[in-house]
Amino acid sequence: MAQPFPYTYYSCDCYDSATLAPTSKRASHPARAEEEDERTFDPRNPRSNYSLYPLEHLLYCEDCRQIRCPRCVSEETLNWFCPSCLFEVPSSMIKSEGNRCTRNCYNCPICTSSMTVSSLEPPKVPTADDTGGLAGPFFLSCPYCHWSTLDIGIEFEKHTGITQQLARIRNGGKVVPTPKEREKERDKKRDAEARDESVAKADELSPEDLNPSEPPPQEELFSNLFAFYKSQLSLAAPSNPFSPHHDINFSSPSSFSRIMNLYSSTSSKKQKKDKPAPMREACSITEGLVPYNPSLDAAAVEALKTHGWSHTLSPTQKLHQTSPNTRFINELRPIPTLLRTKRGKRCRTCRHILSKPESKITSTRYKIKLLGLNHIPRLSVRALSSPIPLPTMAASTGSQGFDYARLSPGLPTHFLLTLSNPLFDPIRITLATPSTTAGKVQSRVTIMCPQFEVGANTDVWDDALSSGLTKRGATASTDPGSGTPQVEAGKIWDRGRNWTSVILEVVPGFLKPIPGFDFGLGGELAKKVDDEHELDEDDDVLEIPVFVRIEYESEVAAEDRAAAGAEHGRAGAAGGKEKREEAFWCVLGVGRIVGGP
Amino acid sequence: MTTATDRKVSIGRARPGPSRLQDLAATPESPRTPLLRSTSSIYGSPGGSFRSEDEYVVLELGSRYLRGGFPGESTPRCTLGFGPDEQRRVGDYRQWDPEYSTTRRKRKRGQEWGQEFELYRMDLSDVDLGLVEDKFERVMREAYNKYFLLDPKPRRVLLALPPLMPRELLSTVLSVLFGNFQAPSITLMSSPILSTVAAGLRSALVIDIGWAETTVTGIYEYREVHQRRSIRAGKLLSEEMAKVLDAELAKNESGSSTALPDQVSFEEAEEVLTRVGWCKSREDYPQASATSSDDDENEFTDASEIQPNETSISIPFLASRPPKTLTIPFSTLSSPAETALFASDTPLYDLDDHDQPLHLLTYHALLHLPIDVRGVCMSRIIITGGVSNLPGLKSRLLSELQAIVQQRGWDPVKSYGSASKRRNQLLRKRRQTPKTNLPHSAKSTESTDPTNPPVPLPAGLADPEPDEISAKLARLSTKTVPAATTLGGVIRGVESLGAWAGGSLIAQLRIRGIVEIEREKFLQHGLHGASREKEVSVVPQRQTLGPGVRPGAGDRGSWSLGVWA
């Protein structure tokens, strides 16, 4: 996995509970609910990718007493800002201007790094403070890959308000009319068409002939279509003003006249007469109809032929473009920077706020932050240096470390599983794991001591003052070679103030299926087997699902907890104790198994 | 049209207003209430202000991409894929590893080509719906949080879906939208219809060349009247491209001794396809498709080798080890489209019903339409879907179609067997007369042809006598409707802005769909709550003006699944 070994993932079980709730209709999997209890967590299941999180990504709802993952919180946006200029954008702007920065922030369409505005003319007098001296046409350029708007033939007159300027320039420097101008133009054209229509029907094709090569850009077409539909709907409307689409308004003259005519005999006839004419379809480019033009296709093929691979865009570059029809490198536009948000998070079930950042944009602090880190014991794994001397291992890793990416199959390896307790109460832990891991490579896993206690997260000084010091020193001194005899079933390895570590024995499985007899298969035979049973990506990663159950007693009231933690010796006297229990699945990624024995 | 600008202003103000009323106000014909007259709610009617919460999010869901955005915008805010990189665990940042892009990933065992890039497939037997739910939820969360940047208010959803969708899948998608994203209601629209809307048409033949399959849908007056499908679509095309690239790579390798055959990964094949893939025009392709497949293939490869001066294209493969650049003739890049979409090398009798090549599929779809619908649809052919962006594909498809129609006419019988002689006679006879097999609507323009020889004809082939009444009706209708809209009988392609843009238009114009699902009702009953009848009238029967007017407009008693039922 991409995280360095060893790592721990925590599973949020929200998807289980979510599937149980509203979906009585999932009839195709009736057996699932029953299996739910006996099922062990399978980290290889593609679904588990969606429920596993590093501990740092988890929040904790104190009211539900549950882990909350990004899936089971609802988010609300507090404010919007541009990550590049850190300008806060009001929500009204978001509605009107969209989700991108409207100032001078642009990203390079090739490499997505942020672009800078620079002047074409070299500054004549190299005085830095002369801001007025910035002269001449400007352009946007990428400091990383040196793409610039000059490549698409765009220059700017001013160095501010790039968005407004860019909106008016098409690639190649042609000026685009603003939407308003376009609308006027369109109306003019349509009027002209209407006048012409009676005179000469023959030259209907004239609007298409006027611009034969290039269809208008998507935006313009869209607005043409929209205007067309709008006018058509409004034409259709009077014939049927009482259709329920419209909110009937008693005060409108049309309905008034209808009320007046309700009882008169003439009106009913009149009503019948004007049958609603069906809305017609668009018939010209000003109304949004673009007949297919084969010359464009031919041109695209020709461009491909002459310019080749480097002229085209990669899929990601294409996706970044706002216009979906961008194909070639000369059609690129600089990408306005996407705005970001600061979001508060609430628990989805009880609506309590789980985290809320400070609203100031440059501040990274939080007003409320209920982290899983502070409520869930942290499991961490590290290798206990291998008791069985291994020539390869010793050679490759030396004495200082253990190579997690090279676990040898078939050799028992010991890992130290340490649980540290963030709570102010001592906890009892029960661990469980399936004895063999799921998946293609079956490894055997044994937790030497599945039940133990972890001390409370008391003041650090308590630890220092108590006799813990000597103990720790002892742990540190256990050197790799001599540590073997201490591994003993049913006993914890070591403990400290708020942590306890136990031994995890792992026998990594074989990557290629061994038929059951010896390891000494011939090289070529093994190769053949290997080819047949090729492994997928990450099949060789040894991940151990562990079920963790915590029991502890704690004060009922949350605010007393700190006090109770400080002097937990007489916690029993305080009364109001409450037994609490939590359970969740964890996945320990201990390493990668190497191929050969 | 002075009112146009006024309207514009009121849109731009982002006041979620009763825009239907604005429509009313905009028409000059009859007197109308000024829009913004403030009526107190007691004396005024319960007007549009109550429905002001109709803010929409427009989504288009395909098997590989989700498009999402807001109504009134021409392009979606985001297009998100369902690739494996989007499915990693949180905190798994390997895709940003510089080495990641230069290593080639193998396809997982037992998975079909491109399977891990799909959200769903139509065959649900091996689809884990829970996984679909997970994927969809994650993508939607990304869309909402990263691209929509919404304020917390829940919004209605307009969801464009393919018209055939397994119910389980539909209910999974809906439950995510209702459950996790608190949508108050979801309107389902079928994507071919939205494509039609986005082309400005009422009727069309929508050829949607998607990922798993190509669907050809005949739309008449905004209704789907006929649909045909074929598996010749994006998936087959990219697989074919991978095969071609593999072969070319092997050819290049043959000199060196590396025995390991290099397999192009899905990403690479797709990148090559989208970047430099193209489709030959009909004239370019050697017309030998009638011969057997082997000959044809030889001829094809020969053709590409014979011309040494032909341009070739070099394609870098960074992920192969060592990185190499493959130089292949430009024409080779068009062969996947040839084999996968048009099946030019395969004799017709080898083709099954489910893998008809696109031009035949289109032809058959047209053939099975009623004749007047066919006339309208054939001149409104919309080619959409991801693959339709392949340069040259649209013109090829249209010209192939044109060729078939010229060759065969609209005769459902392909081979007359022993009767073919008689048939040929008939045809010859008919050829002397002007084409009578053109559909109705074209006739008005074509019948003016003066070269009508006065040969005595069998009654079936004779021109019908001019009908005074229908002529008059036609004249009347052309008075109100421009003649361009009555075009029919010729093959013509029309560009569409795509289903998403259609959805955006519809939501912006506040047109209500037939399938509108309310959150409460769905959460109570699921999809079983839908009424059985397919058509719920969106235009309820005439109602009297009175206190009982509102309920009919606001919410409907029952909801239906329309075409999805």
PDB file of C-alpha atoms in Angstrom, chain B residues 64 107 111-115 118 121 210-212 231-247 263-274 335-337 339-341 387:
ATOM      1  CA  ARG B  64     -18.211   5.345 -16.453  1.00  0.00           C
ATOM      2  CA  ARG B 107      -5.789  -6.084 -14.995  1.00  0.00           C
ATOM      3  CA  GLN B 111     -12.085  -9.058 -14.539  1.00  0.00           C
ATOM      4  CA  GLU B 112     -13.217  -8.058 -17.933  1.00  0.00           C
ATOM      5  CA  TRP B 113     -11.650  -5.331 -19.936  1.00  0.00           C
ATOM      6  CA  GLY B 114     -12.151  -2.069 -18.153  1.00  0.00           C
ATOM      7  CA  GLN B 115     -14.363  -3.517 -15.490  1.00  0.00           C
ATOM      8  CA  GLU B 118     -17.199   1.027 -14.476  1.00  0.00           C
ATOM      9  CA  ARG B 121     -23.070  -2.892 -15.671  1.00  0.00           C
ATOM     10  CA  GLY B 210     -21.677   4.727 -24.902  1.00  0.00           C
ATOM     11  CA  TRP B 211     -19.345   2.505 -22.976  1.00  0.00           C
ATOM     12  CA  ALA B 212     -20.935  -0.889 -22.766  1.00  0.00           C
ATOM     13  CA  ILE B 231     -22.502  -4.111 -27.825  1.00  0.00           C
ATOM     14  CA  ARG B 232     -20.360  -2.406 -30.407  1.00  0.00           C
ATOM     15  CA  ALA B 233     -19.411   0.570 -28.302  1.00  0.00           C
ATOM     16  CA  GLY B 234     -16.622   2.068 -26.282  1.00  0.00           C
ATOM     17  CA  LYS B 235     -15.585  -1.020 -24.423  1.00  0.00           C
ATOM     18  CA  LEU B 236     -15.131  -3.108 -27.513  1.00  0.00           C
ATOM     19  CA  LEU B 237     -13.406  -0.237 -29.219  1.00  0.00           C
ATOM     20  CA  SER B 238     -10.802   0.278 -26.551  1.00  0.00           C
ATOM     21  CA  GLU B 239     -10.208  -3.429 -26.266  1.00  0.00           C
ATOM     22  CA  GLU B 240      -9.680  -3.543 -29.984  1.00  0.00           C
ATOM     23  CA  MET B 241      -7.297  -0.645 -29.729  1.00  0.00           C
ATOM     24  CA  ALA B 242      -5.334  -2.522 -27.100  1.00  0.00           C
ATOM     25  CA  LYS B 243      -5.102  -5.508 -29.401  1.00  0.00           C
ATOM     26  CA  VAL B 244      -3.841  -3.384 -32.248  1.00  0.00           C
ATOM     27  CA  LEU B 245      -1.269  -1.724 -30.031  1.00  0.00           C
ATOM     28  CA  ASP B 246      -0.153  -5.063 -28.617  1.00  0.00           C
ATOM     29  CA  ALA B 247       0.314  -6.416 -32.088  1.00  0.00           C
ATOM     30  CA  GLN B 263       0.337  -6.016 -22.661  1.00  0.00           C
ATOM     31  CA  VAL B 264      -0.945  -2.544 -23.002  1.00  0.00           C
ATOM     32  CA  SER B 265      -2.889  -1.470 -19.963  1.00  0.00           C
ATOM     33  CA  PHE B 266      -6.393  -0.139 -20.085  1.00  0.00           C
ATOM     34  CA  GLU B 267      -5.346   3.419 -19.395  1.00  0.00           C
ATOM     35  CA  GLU B 268      -2.834   3.397 -22.190  1.00  0.00           C
ATOM     36  CA  ALA B 269      -5.232   1.943 -24.699  1.00  0.00           C
ATOM     37  CA  GLU B 270      -7.824   4.465 -23.765  1.00  0.00           C
ATOM     38  CA  GLU B 271      -5.436   7.339 -23.905  1.00  0.00           C
ATOM     39  CA  VAL B 272      -4.283   6.358 -27.352  1.00  0.00           C
ATOM     40  CA  LEU B 273      -7.853   5.983 -28.426  1.00  0.00           C
ATOM     41  CA  THR B 274      -8.972   9.349 -27.183  1.00  0.00           C
ATOM     42  CA  SER B 335      -8.581   0.111 -37.659  1.00  0.00           C
ATOM     43  CA  PRO B 336     -10.069  -0.394 -34.159  1.00  0.00           C
ATOM     44  CA  ALA B 337     -13.039   1.722 -35.096  1.00  0.00           C
ATOM     45  CA  THR B 339     -13.404  -3.614 -36.560  1.00  0.00           C
ATOM     46  CA  ALA B 340     -15.163  -2.702 -33.372  1.00  0.00           C
ATOM     47  CA  LEU B 341     -17.845  -0.361 -34.569  1.00  0.00           C
ATOM     48  CA  VAL B 387     -17.176   7.500 -28.551  1.00  0.00           C
TER      49      VAL B 387
END
